[in-house]
XYZ file of C-alpha atoms in Angstrom:
708
model
C 34.299 156.373 117.205
C 30.880 155.666 118.263
C 29.975 152.042 118.889
C 26.605 150.547 119.842
C 26.232 149.720 123.516
C 25.842 146.098 122.556
C 26.681 143.624 125.270
C 27.583 139.924 125.048
C 28.487 137.011 127.388
C 32.142 135.857 127.416
C 30.911 132.264 127.678
C 28.037 132.499 125.195
C 28.923 135.070 122.474
C 25.664 134.331 120.609
C 23.826 136.214 123.554
C 23.609 139.773 122.445
C 21.681 142.681 124.204
C 21.723 146.389 124.211
C 22.903 147.499 127.575
C 24.149 145.450 130.579
C 22.377 142.572 132.207
C 22.724 138.929 133.008
C 23.139 136.073 130.331
C 20.165 133.786 130.181
C 22.438 130.805 129.446
C 24.919 130.995 132.286
C 23.663 133.903 134.334
C 27.066 135.875 134.130
C 27.066 139.496 133.635
C 27.109 140.660 130.146
C 30.084 142.718 128.928
C 30.211 145.584 126.362
C 31.392 144.073 123.013
C 33.670 146.901 122.612
C 34.644 148.243 126.055
C 34.189 152.063 126.603
C 37.232 154.190 126.422
C 38.555 155.705 129.788
C 37.789 154.380 133.218
C 33.870 154.363 133.262
C 32.284 152.658 136.109
C 31.119 149.129 135.755
C 27.560 149.076 137.253
C 27.677 145.205 137.880
C 30.848 145.473 139.728
C 29.550 148.514 141.534
C 26.397 146.542 142.730
C 28.162 143.506 143.645
C 30.677 145.534 145.757
C 27.999 147.394 147.612
C 26.286 144.129 148.540
C 29.480 142.487 149.474
C 30.576 145.251 151.950
C 27.130 145.791 153.507
C 26.718 142.189 154.026
C 30.203 141.394 155.296
C 29.766 142.822 158.745
C 26.391 140.705 159.476
C 28.113 137.562 158.007
C 31.155 137.911 160.295
C 28.910 138.331 163.376
C 26.938 135.239 162.498
C 30.219 133.387 162.019
C 31.296 134.552 165.595
C 27.998 133.451 167.060
C 28.358 129.917 165.581
C 31.722 129.629 167.098
C 30.543 131.131 170.589
C 30.871 127.776 172.322
C 34.504 127.746 171.528
C 35.147 130.779 173.661
C 36.032 130.407 177.313
C 32.861 130.636 179.427
C 30.589 130.706 176.524
C 29.503 134.241 177.162
C 26.607 134.243 174.597
C 25.084 131.165 176.152
C 24.821 133.028 179.412
C 23.216 135.999 177.843
C 20.644 134.507 175.553
C 18.595 131.197 175.642
C 19.446 128.889 172.582
C 15.973 129.689 171.061
C 16.618 133.281 171.328
C 20.033 133.149 169.748
C 18.485 131.345 166.778
C 15.987 134.072 166.363
C 18.781 136.708 166.429
C 20.582 134.584 163.892
C 17.566 134.467 161.642
C 17.048 138.332 161.878
C 20.663 139.052 160.969
C 20.977 136.475 158.214
C 17.651 137.198 156.362
C 18.779 140.534 154.938
C 22.341 139.186 153.990
C 20.800 136.191 152.160
C 17.704 137.755 150.687
C 19.015 141.219 149.887
C 22.722 140.407 149.416
C 22.075 137.154 147.569
C 19.296 138.692 145.535
C 21.095 138.727 142.252
C 22.034 135.039 142.514
C 18.445 134.041 143.318
C 17.158 136.059 140.353
C 19.702 134.195 138.133
C 18.799 130.901 139.745
C 15.008 131.542 138.926
C 15.905 132.588 135.480
C 17.944 129.230 134.853
C 14.958 127.288 136.047
C 12.517 129.201 133.862
C 14.587 128.905 130.804
C 15.718 125.345 131.515
C 19.317 126.484 131.488
C 21.090 125.192 134.548
C 24.184 126.949 135.322
C 26.358 128.110 138.357
C 23.615 130.135 139.897
C 21.350 127.048 139.817
C 23.738 125.302 142.222
C 24.332 128.470 144.252
C 20.581 128.988 144.507
C 19.824 125.438 145.523
C 22.769 125.290 148.038
C 22.171 128.620 149.730
C 18.402 128.295 149.575
C 18.443 124.846 151.304
C 20.661 125.859 154.086
C 18.740 129.070 154.767
C 15.302 127.559 154.259
C 16.139 124.661 156.505
C 17.513 126.981 159.258
C 14.338 129.253 158.884
C 11.906 126.409 159.242
C 13.899 124.870 162.207
C 13.683 128.373 163.987
C 10.039 128.938 163.377
C 8.786 125.516 163.500
C 11.182 123.174 165.444
C 8.568 120.777 166.416
C 8.181 119.602 162.801
C 11.417 117.708 162.785
C 11.639 114.095 163.810
C 14.374 112.731 165.997
C 16.873 111.915 163.208
C 17.208 115.832 162.693
C 17.932 116.311 166.390
C 21.285 116.484 168.251
C 21.976 114.855 171.642
C 20.128 117.627 173.497
C 17.210 117.383 171.296
C 18.008 120.608 169.412
C 17.741 121.038 165.595
C 20.799 122.549 164.199
C 20.637 125.737 162.077
C 22.956 126.976 159.455
C 22.327 130.684 159.195
C 26.055 131.429 159.332
C 26.661 129.013 156.435
C 23.915 130.712 154.222
C 25.112 134.160 154.998
C 28.897 133.443 154.757
C 28.328 131.534 151.405
C 26.460 134.556 150.203
C 29.331 136.925 151.023
C 32.052 134.598 149.638
C 30.122 134.204 146.504
C 29.819 138.027 146.182
C 33.491 138.426 146.919
C 34.111 135.975 144.080
C 31.839 137.964 141.774
C 33.657 141.190 142.731
C 37.047 139.599 142.178
C 35.944 138.060 138.738
C 34.475 141.105 137.517
C 37.497 143.140 138.126
C 39.671 140.596 136.509
C 37.427 140.357 133.569
C 37.540 144.123 133.140
C 41.319 143.882 132.753
C 40.984 141.708 129.755
C 39.531 144.574 127.827
C 42.518 146.788 128.760
C 44.107 146.388 125.221
C 41.018 147.693 123.455
C 40.565 150.559 125.844
C 44.241 151.616 125.468
C 43.799 151.520 121.587
C 40.570 153.481 121.736
C 42.398 155.948 124.058
C 44.718 156.866 121.317
C 42.267 158.754 119.407
C 42.480 162.454 120.014
C 39.109 164.549 120.631
C 40.023 167.337 118.305
C 41.900 168.061 115.048
C 43.422 171.294 113.629
C 41.764 172.013 110.344
C 43.693 174.064 107.853
C 41.431 176.698 106.160
C 41.737 178.306 102.742
C 42.936 181.671 104.235
C 45.951 179.966 105.755
C 44.685 179.973 109.320
C 44.207 176.884 111.475
C 40.942 176.149 113.296
C 40.423 173.469 116.034
C 37.433 171.326 115.403
C 35.892 168.265 117.122
C 37.061 165.053 115.548
C 33.627 163.959 114.290
C 33.506 167.217 112.156
C 36.550 166.229 110.020
C 35.564 164.984 106.635
C 37.596 163.194 103.818
C 39.684 165.802 101.954
C 40.135 168.198 104.737
C 43.559 169.626 105.191
C 44.806 169.125 108.826
C 47.791 170.605 110.662
C 49.591 168.130 113.055
C 51.920 169.950 115.440
C 54.922 168.363 117.157
C 54.034 165.894 119.772
C 50.396 165.710 118.867
C 48.461 162.463 118.007
C 47.567 162.329 114.309
C 43.638 162.651 114.275
C 42.712 160.507 111.118
C 44.337 158.361 108.378
C 45.700 160.445 105.503
C 48.460 161.598 103.261
C 51.281 163.970 104.181
C 51.273 167.024 101.867
C 54.032 169.198 103.203
C 57.114 168.954 105.512
C 58.985 165.965 107.053
C 58.573 164.440 110.376
C 59.060 161.342 112.279
C 56.051 159.380 113.650
C 55.858 156.974 116.605
C 53.700 154.155 115.416
C 54.574 151.691 118.246
C 51.070 151.606 119.622
C 49.888 149.894 116.500
C 52.916 148.049 115.354
C 54.771 147.166 118.385
C 58.016 148.639 116.819
C 59.795 151.345 118.871
C 61.642 153.138 116.220
C 59.977 156.230 114.862
C 59.189 156.166 111.139
C 60.121 159.005 108.742
C 57.177 160.558 106.943
C 57.576 162.857 103.976
C 55.103 164.132 101.352
C 53.258 161.411 99.716
C 53.605 159.020 102.679
C 50.453 157.741 104.589
C 49.928 158.399 108.174
C 47.659 156.559 110.587
C 45.149 158.103 113.008
C 46.235 157.571 116.749
C 49.961 157.429 116.173
C 52.099 160.263 117.634
C 53.839 162.875 115.613
C 57.493 163.727 116.563
C 59.289 167.002 116.622
C 58.298 168.278 113.204
C 54.878 169.861 112.088
C 53.339 168.808 108.869
C 50.221 169.299 106.699
C 48.047 166.283 105.783
C 44.951 165.469 103.766
C 42.310 163.474 105.613
C 41.385 160.244 103.844
C 39.768 157.898 106.146
C 37.812 159.276 109.150
C 35.515 157.872 111.852
C 34.881 154.236 111.687
C 36.828 153.927 108.446
C 40.231 154.613 110.070
C 42.667 151.776 110.460
C 42.449 152.293 114.308
C 38.643 151.783 114.140
C 38.838 148.689 111.965
C 41.418 147.307 114.555
C 39.285 147.970 117.483
C 36.274 146.503 115.666
C 38.110 143.407 114.514
C 39.728 142.685 117.909
C 36.430 143.234 119.693
C 34.931 140.483 117.419
C 37.939 138.173 117.717
C 37.578 138.446 121.591
C 33.904 137.232 121.324
C 34.585 134.469 118.838
C 34.779 130.745 119.777
C 37.716 128.524 119.335
C 37.254 124.976 118.042
C 38.373 123.473 121.358
C 35.431 125.359 123.007
C 33.008 123.098 121.304
C 34.396 120.077 123.305
C 34.139 122.108 126.485
C 30.497 123.110 125.771
C 29.660 119.396 125.366
C 31.141 118.566 128.907
C 29.642 121.734 130.278
C 26.019 120.774 129.135
C 26.140 117.587 131.222
C 27.928 119.207 134.215
C 25.126 120.936 136.348
C 22.563 118.050 135.855
C 25.378 115.804 136.986
C 26.231 117.921 139.927
C 22.520 118.009 141.007
C 22.174 114.289 140.668
C 25.328 113.875 142.847
C 23.825 116.180 145.407
C 20.569 114.138 145.555
C 22.628 110.759 145.866
C 24.678 112.385 148.652
C 21.523 113.482 150.446
C 19.909 109.965 150.086
C 22.953 108.023 151.099
C 24.023 110.064 154.047
C 20.302 110.236 155.285
C 19.962 106.491 154.898
C 23.269 105.105 156.170
C 25.169 108.048 157.756
C 25.683 108.542 161.505
C 23.202 110.496 163.562
C 21.829 112.959 163.069
C 22.071 111.397 159.551
C 19.556 113.823 157.819
C 21.485 116.771 159.168
C 24.683 115.369 157.616
C 22.800 114.603 154.530
C 21.720 118.156 154.194
C 25.155 119.751 154.955
C 26.976 117.475 152.402
C 24.540 117.831 149.626
C 24.746 121.672 150.126
C 28.493 121.404 150.059
C 28.342 119.321 146.710
C 26.069 122.038 145.118
C 28.228 125.063 146.353
C 31.677 123.728 145.490
C 30.869 122.818 141.869
C 31.704 125.740 139.400
C 30.764 125.388 135.846
C 32.014 129.001 135.469
C 35.589 127.931 135.691
C 35.024 125.472 133.009
C 33.214 127.947 130.756
C 35.744 130.674 131.225
C 38.779 128.716 130.601
C 38.912 129.304 126.840
C 37.192 132.821 126.194
C 39.348 134.551 128.834
C 42.656 133.513 127.390
C 41.203 134.246 123.896
C 40.454 137.897 125.051
C 43.774 138.415 126.583
C 45.657 136.772 123.735
C 44.029 138.794 120.937
C 44.366 142.025 122.937
C 48.146 141.337 123.306
C 48.313 140.647 119.598
C 46.729 143.953 118.774
C 49.252 145.856 120.969
C 52.059 144.234 119.023
C 50.558 144.922 115.535
C 49.146 141.457 115.149
C 45.413 141.564 114.419
C 43.572 138.167 115.068
C 40.340 138.074 113.213
C 38.941 135.016 115.131
C 39.785 132.513 117.746
C 39.854 129.742 115.299
C 42.826 131.322 113.515
C 44.598 131.678 116.768
C 44.123 128.131 117.661
C 45.260 126.692 114.342
C 48.260 128.860 113.772
C 50.440 126.924 116.158
C 49.642 123.704 114.035
C 50.551 125.145 110.694
C 53.571 123.576 109.050
C 53.685 125.065 105.699
C 53.674 128.717 104.565
C 52.977 129.990 101.171
C 54.194 133.552 100.783
C 53.298 136.019 97.981
C 56.304 137.882 96.553
C 55.235 141.418 95.643
C 54.284 143.564 98.697
C 54.862 140.667 101.102
C 58.552 139.680 100.698
C 59.277 142.874 98.871
C 58.293 146.545 99.730
C 55.487 146.590 97.365
C 56.869 149.920 95.979
C 58.690 148.834 92.762
C 60.542 151.377 90.615
C 61.336 151.498 86.899
C 64.770 150.499 86.339
C 65.106 150.552 82.609
C 63.319 150.657 79.250
C 64.671 148.538 76.398
C 62.864 149.560 73.067
C 62.743 147.434 69.915
C 63.884 148.581 66.790
C 61.456 151.405 65.431
C 60.498 152.512 68.808
C 61.878 154.939 71.421
C 61.983 154.565 75.168
C 59.796 157.607 75.597
C 57.158 156.238 73.326
C 57.055 152.960 75.157
C 56.834 154.680 78.507
C 53.982 156.883 77.316
C 51.983 154.055 76.014
C 52.575 152.030 79.118
C 51.591 154.899 81.416
C 48.387 155.481 79.303
C 47.442 151.757 79.739
C 48.142 151.827 83.513
C 46.704 155.420 84.385
C 43.819 154.021 86.352
C 45.470 151.028 87.855
C 46.501 150.794 91.629
C 48.834 147.830 91.116
C 52.299 148.412 92.336
C 53.974 147.892 88.985
C 51.402 150.342 87.423
C 52.357 152.967 89.997
C 55.990 152.412 89.209
C 55.558 153.093 85.455
C 53.302 156.140 86.289
C 55.931 157.705 88.768
C 58.692 157.129 86.072
C 56.481 158.946 83.421
C 56.053 161.878 85.870
C 59.662 162.058 86.601
C 60.510 162.334 83.038
C 57.721 164.867 82.432
C 56.122 162.499 79.892
C 52.281 162.820 79.504
C 50.532 159.473 79.422
C 49.072 158.468 76.092
C 45.277 158.633 75.687
C 44.339 154.951 75.450
C 40.669 153.970 75.266
C 38.861 150.662 75.649
C 41.234 149.389 78.232
C 40.631 145.596 79.129
C 42.411 143.837 81.926
C 43.179 140.145 81.897
C 44.135 138.929 85.341
C 47.788 137.745 85.574
C 48.374 138.390 81.896
C 48.061 142.266 81.180
C 46.119 145.022 79.604
C 45.001 145.885 75.964
C 43.639 149.128 74.753
C 43.276 151.352 71.563
C 45.593 154.304 70.742
C 45.197 156.139 67.527
C 43.139 153.275 66.005
C 45.750 150.756 66.721
C 45.727 148.109 69.470
C 48.359 148.307 72.262
C 49.131 145.629 74.798
C 51.219 145.497 77.986
C 51.898 142.487 80.040
C 53.674 139.189 80.118
C 55.200 137.325 77.222
C 52.139 135.263 76.531
C 50.038 138.354 75.964
C 52.540 139.469 73.172
C 52.794 136.029 71.645
C 48.939 136.113 71.120
C 49.458 139.025 68.606
C 52.820 138.130 66.903
C 56.319 137.058 67.299
C 58.687 138.442 69.926
C 62.211 139.273 68.580
C 64.966 136.957 70.008
C 67.072 140.023 70.815
C 64.290 141.445 73.091
C 63.792 138.045 74.747
C 67.606 137.929 75.562
C 67.331 141.312 77.142
C 64.412 140.224 79.163
C 66.154 137.257 80.283
C 69.381 139.160 81.536
C 67.066 141.522 83.539
C 65.154 138.657 85.179
C 68.424 137.130 86.265
C 68.939 140.304 88.355
C 65.730 139.858 90.020
C 63.912 142.450 87.862
C 60.292 142.028 86.609
C 59.945 142.449 82.981
C 56.880 143.810 81.228
C 56.445 143.578 77.348
C 54.658 146.245 75.344
C 53.319 145.774 71.776
C 51.655 148.077 69.174
C 49.587 146.938 66.305
C 50.945 143.474 66.807
C 54.623 144.455 66.802
C 56.794 143.919 69.928
C 57.648 147.485 70.936
C 60.105 146.724 73.832
C 60.321 145.922 77.506
C 60.009 147.828 80.751
C 62.046 146.538 83.735
C 60.768 146.989 87.265
C 62.524 146.153 90.550
C 60.836 145.703 93.687
C 63.527 145.801 96.670
C 63.216 143.096 99.293
C 62.099 144.496 102.711
C 64.848 144.968 105.178
C 63.218 142.706 107.754
C 62.466 139.840 105.287
C 65.768 137.845 105.507
C 65.488 137.792 109.291
C 61.761 136.906 109.160
C 62.521 133.972 106.883
C 65.292 132.765 109.235
C 62.887 133.049 112.096
C 60.109 131.044 110.406
C 62.499 128.365 109.185
C 64.047 127.866 112.764
C 60.371 127.653 113.867
C 59.932 124.609 111.763
C 57.949 125.975 108.925
C 58.279 124.837 105.473
C 58.382 127.975 103.279
C 57.189 128.255 99.485
C 57.326 131.418 97.494
C 54.374 131.899 95.195
C 54.197 134.571 92.580
C 53.003 135.379 89.106
C 56.499 136.511 88.251
C 58.615 134.640 85.498
C 60.515 131.798 87.022
C 63.907 133.382 86.473
C 62.855 136.618 88.235
C 61.333 134.619 91.207
C 64.411 132.470 91.357
C 66.682 135.405 91.670
C 64.600 136.653 94.601
C 64.365 133.344 96.205
C 68.158 132.823 96.246
C 68.712 136.102 97.899
C 66.271 134.893 100.663
C 67.463 131.355 100.659
C 64.032 129.961 99.867
C 64.393 126.604 98.237
C 60.850 126.222 96.903
C 59.139 128.481 94.511
C 55.921 128.362 92.558
C 56.380 130.957 89.786
C 54.111 132.046 86.988
C 51.026 131.365 89.063
C 47.881 133.261 87.948
C 45.557 134.725 90.609
C 42.942 132.171 90.053
C 45.503 129.269 90.587
C 46.703 130.309 93.939
C 43.645 128.906 95.652
C 44.125 125.728 93.782
C 47.724 125.664 94.970
C 46.609 125.964 98.538
C 44.291 123.110 98.115
C 46.996 120.978 96.523
C 49.228 121.311 99.545
C 46.315 120.688 101.848
C 45.496 117.527 100.063
C 49.120 116.369 100.701
C 48.463 116.483 104.396
C 49.962 119.961 105.299
C 48.316 122.638 107.454
C 48.697 125.635 105.293
C 49.088 129.405 106.066
C 49.066 131.782 103.193
C 50.685 135.311 103.442
C 49.737 137.976 100.929
C 48.780 141.490 100.497
C 46.681 141.991 97.237
C 43.215 141.457 95.901
C 44.699 138.622 93.870
C 45.679 136.882 97.041
C 42.235 136.956 98.624
C 40.864 133.521 97.400
C 44.018 131.802 98.632
C 44.029 133.689 101.983
C 40.493 132.509 102.528
C 41.129 129.004 101.495
C 44.075 128.402 103.570
C 43.727 127.072 107.250
C 45.156 130.607 108.270
C 45.265 133.596 105.994
C 47.755 136.162 106.874
C 47.375 139.614 105.293
C 49.691 142.601 105.225
C 48.144 145.617 106.772
C 50.020 147.739 104.010
C 47.930 145.913 101.493
C 44.417 146.181 100.252
C 41.295 145.949 102.576
C 39.821 142.972 100.831
C 43.034 140.955 101.630
C 42.557 141.970 105.200
C 38.895 141.055 105.207
C 39.836 137.525 103.722
C 42.573 136.760 106.314
C 42.543 135.350 109.729
C 45.528 137.326 110.842
C 46.573 140.784 109.709
C 50.211 142.214 110.279
C 49.457 145.960 110.651
C 53.175 146.913 109.527
C 53.393 144.269 106.962
C 56.605 142.946 108.690
C 56.856 139.105 108.156
C 58.460 138.763 111.504
C 54.972 139.314 112.946
C 54.107 135.743 111.699
C 56.813 134.256 114.114
C 55.386 136.477 116.817
C 51.856 135.514 115.948
C 52.899 131.683 116.151
C 54.407 132.362 119.594
C 51.320 134.076 120.724
C 49.164 131.026 119.484
C 51.233 128.656 121.319
C 51.265 130.687 124.441
C 47.507 131.232 124.235
C 46.644 127.583 123.635
C 49.096 126.430 126.450
C 47.235 128.895 128.740
C 43.768 127.440 127.673
C 44.994 123.957 128.409
C 46.282 124.952 131.796
C 42.873 126.631 132.447
C 40.962 123.425 131.398
C 43.189 121.364 133.643
C 42.542 123.664 136.554
C 38.780 123.625 136.081
C 38.541 119.742 135.518
C 41.052 118.999 138.277
C 39.326 121.239 140.682
C 35.737 119.778 140.010
C 36.826 116.128 139.791
C 38.600 116.584 143.299
C 36.245 118.933 145.028
C 32.722 117.417 144.261
C 33.701 113.829 145.803
C 35.328 115.513 148.923
C 32.251 117.604 149.300
C 30.096 114.414 149.112
C 31.980 113.087 152.010
C 34.419 110.482 150.311
C 36.982 111.110 152.885
C 34.689 110.654 155.951
C 34.991 106.855 156.206
C 38.939 106.990 156.183
C 39.720 110.118 157.840
C 36.529 111.343 159.441
C 36.807 114.642 157.295
C 33.692 116.656 156.018
C 33.894 119.863 153.858
C 32.075 122.730 155.539
C 29.753 124.464 153.106
C 31.504 127.776 153.828
C 34.871 126.355 152.782
C 33.304 124.982 149.517
C 31.873 128.356 148.713
C 35.343 129.959 149.182
C 36.771 127.324 146.948
C 34.094 127.765 144.368
C 34.597 131.480 144.230
C 38.399 131.165 143.836
C 38.200 128.557 141.024
C 36.868 131.092 138.650
C 39.281 133.797 139.815
C 42.104 131.398 139.339
C 41.149 130.780 135.851
C 40.884 134.291 135.018
C 44.166 135.147 136.906
C 45.880 132.629 134.871
C 44.626 134.136 131.631
C 45.843 137.497 132.680
C 49.298 135.867 133.319
C 49.377 135.414 129.523
C 50.086 139.084 129.286
C 53.648 138.470 130.461
C 54.390 136.355 127.312
C 57.178 137.880 125.285
C 56.440 138.228 121.612
């Protein structure tokens, strides 16, 4: 799978750039929209790590120099005069601040030029002020008035603060980049499922190993025991068991026999088989999953809009607070007042961290959507993940959702003057080009009985009603009762047989020829083995469940009774499903719709959250906010647990960010000094600032322990 090297910002997904770099909005490093497979190096992380390790030694030396007077005998004071010691500090600190802090100052300048204040605006101002003041005090000490001087007439320098702040910010960036890279672990593991080669079966009966990008739809491929299946396709020969756990989260291997579909990236068991490639490259299910999850991880949850409003005022407010701190300390603080003013205003600038606020939501979304993908739950966007926990009503389509979607013909009841074979031939002729599950059941039954479908021309389809066509100059119709009643009367005996079959849960299809009722075909679609458990789980989770189907009310009622579903909307045409969603929404419900077919797409798109079965049609998956890869309805309960866990994690992150800043900024400004005589050293402020972002990301990663 080849993906463009498109990079985006986790805090500002609208920023997109080919290749790595810094976000012009917040200054953060851009990340690949779809992370590369394997363990490729991160240039940003490598650069920050190199600057950190090279700058660490000089920063520790400066810290020791600043503490020299605390050592017995003050050895440095005997070796060097105070003015010489300052010059040594200046020479050691300059490469640390100028070279080690170069990325921060570049991002600081970009934030000024683009008028986009961010974390690096504060870091640049704070570090630059501490270093600049110290450099001027070293080179031109006579410029400073008495209010800047200590008891011995010296002007204090803060080279160690500037250097240590730089190193601590570098350490924070290294920790943050490492933690952020782990949020893409789910996507990388999915991409790693794709094998590099495939075994193409040639016409002469031999097998040839080819690169995966050489495989074309229609190629015959041999899959040996224990190998990864290279692409999506259809089993042609032999039987095997396939491990699909990496896509569905289900541990039990699935039996695959001729006619069954297999998915690229899943692992074949002990039996070899021959398959025909159908979807290759970016068209495979795995490629679609990677693409969908990558987009979901960069989408924005509605809660993020509120955070964005707060963040837009945050940096200007911090700068204003730093200015007020400088003025107040300089005007009414103890001597040397302006030195205190500088130190405390720098501490205010350094401790404030808008990144913690900005990362609170996107980091949790990235981890949550990645977890979902590993469990067979594809979240299309962050909005669906946020709303899912609030849903209180679930509309569920019957065929292919509650049931297997693989119905089988259970009987044919001909009317007088017709035979069962004639009815089945005509029905197969009308349905020969259809992909509907009921049509496939009729065609399969005709093949089993070795009946050739009738040649029907001029076939017309009426959604939710049936089909009509021309056979030997006569009109033939296949569909529900209303279709037949348009052309003539349906015999009471036939209606009675239809009613009896419906009571058994069978779907009844009527056939007419030349205006005469020809008979009925009964089709049964067995309920999925997991559906009863799923319904119980969803009901216990507080969801109100309504079954929606185009089937006759009697058939729908029989299925609903088996599943203990009390509310049924039967005889619903495809165009009416969207209106049904709106009806429940108008009554005050948050509605989720689960379905698998093209006819469900409008309702899936209209519901607060559309839930598609991965075993259904592509258009249903495109219309839905959530896709269950395996089509197992228990995935809805898991998705709701994921939604609740993710939103709880986001709220925790936002609390950490708001609590940290609302507590840290006043302390840095000196609010505790009048009561306790305590001031916050800018170096401690830098450590706290770096740890705040790491705390938010670490808490987001903790979400991976959530049991679905």
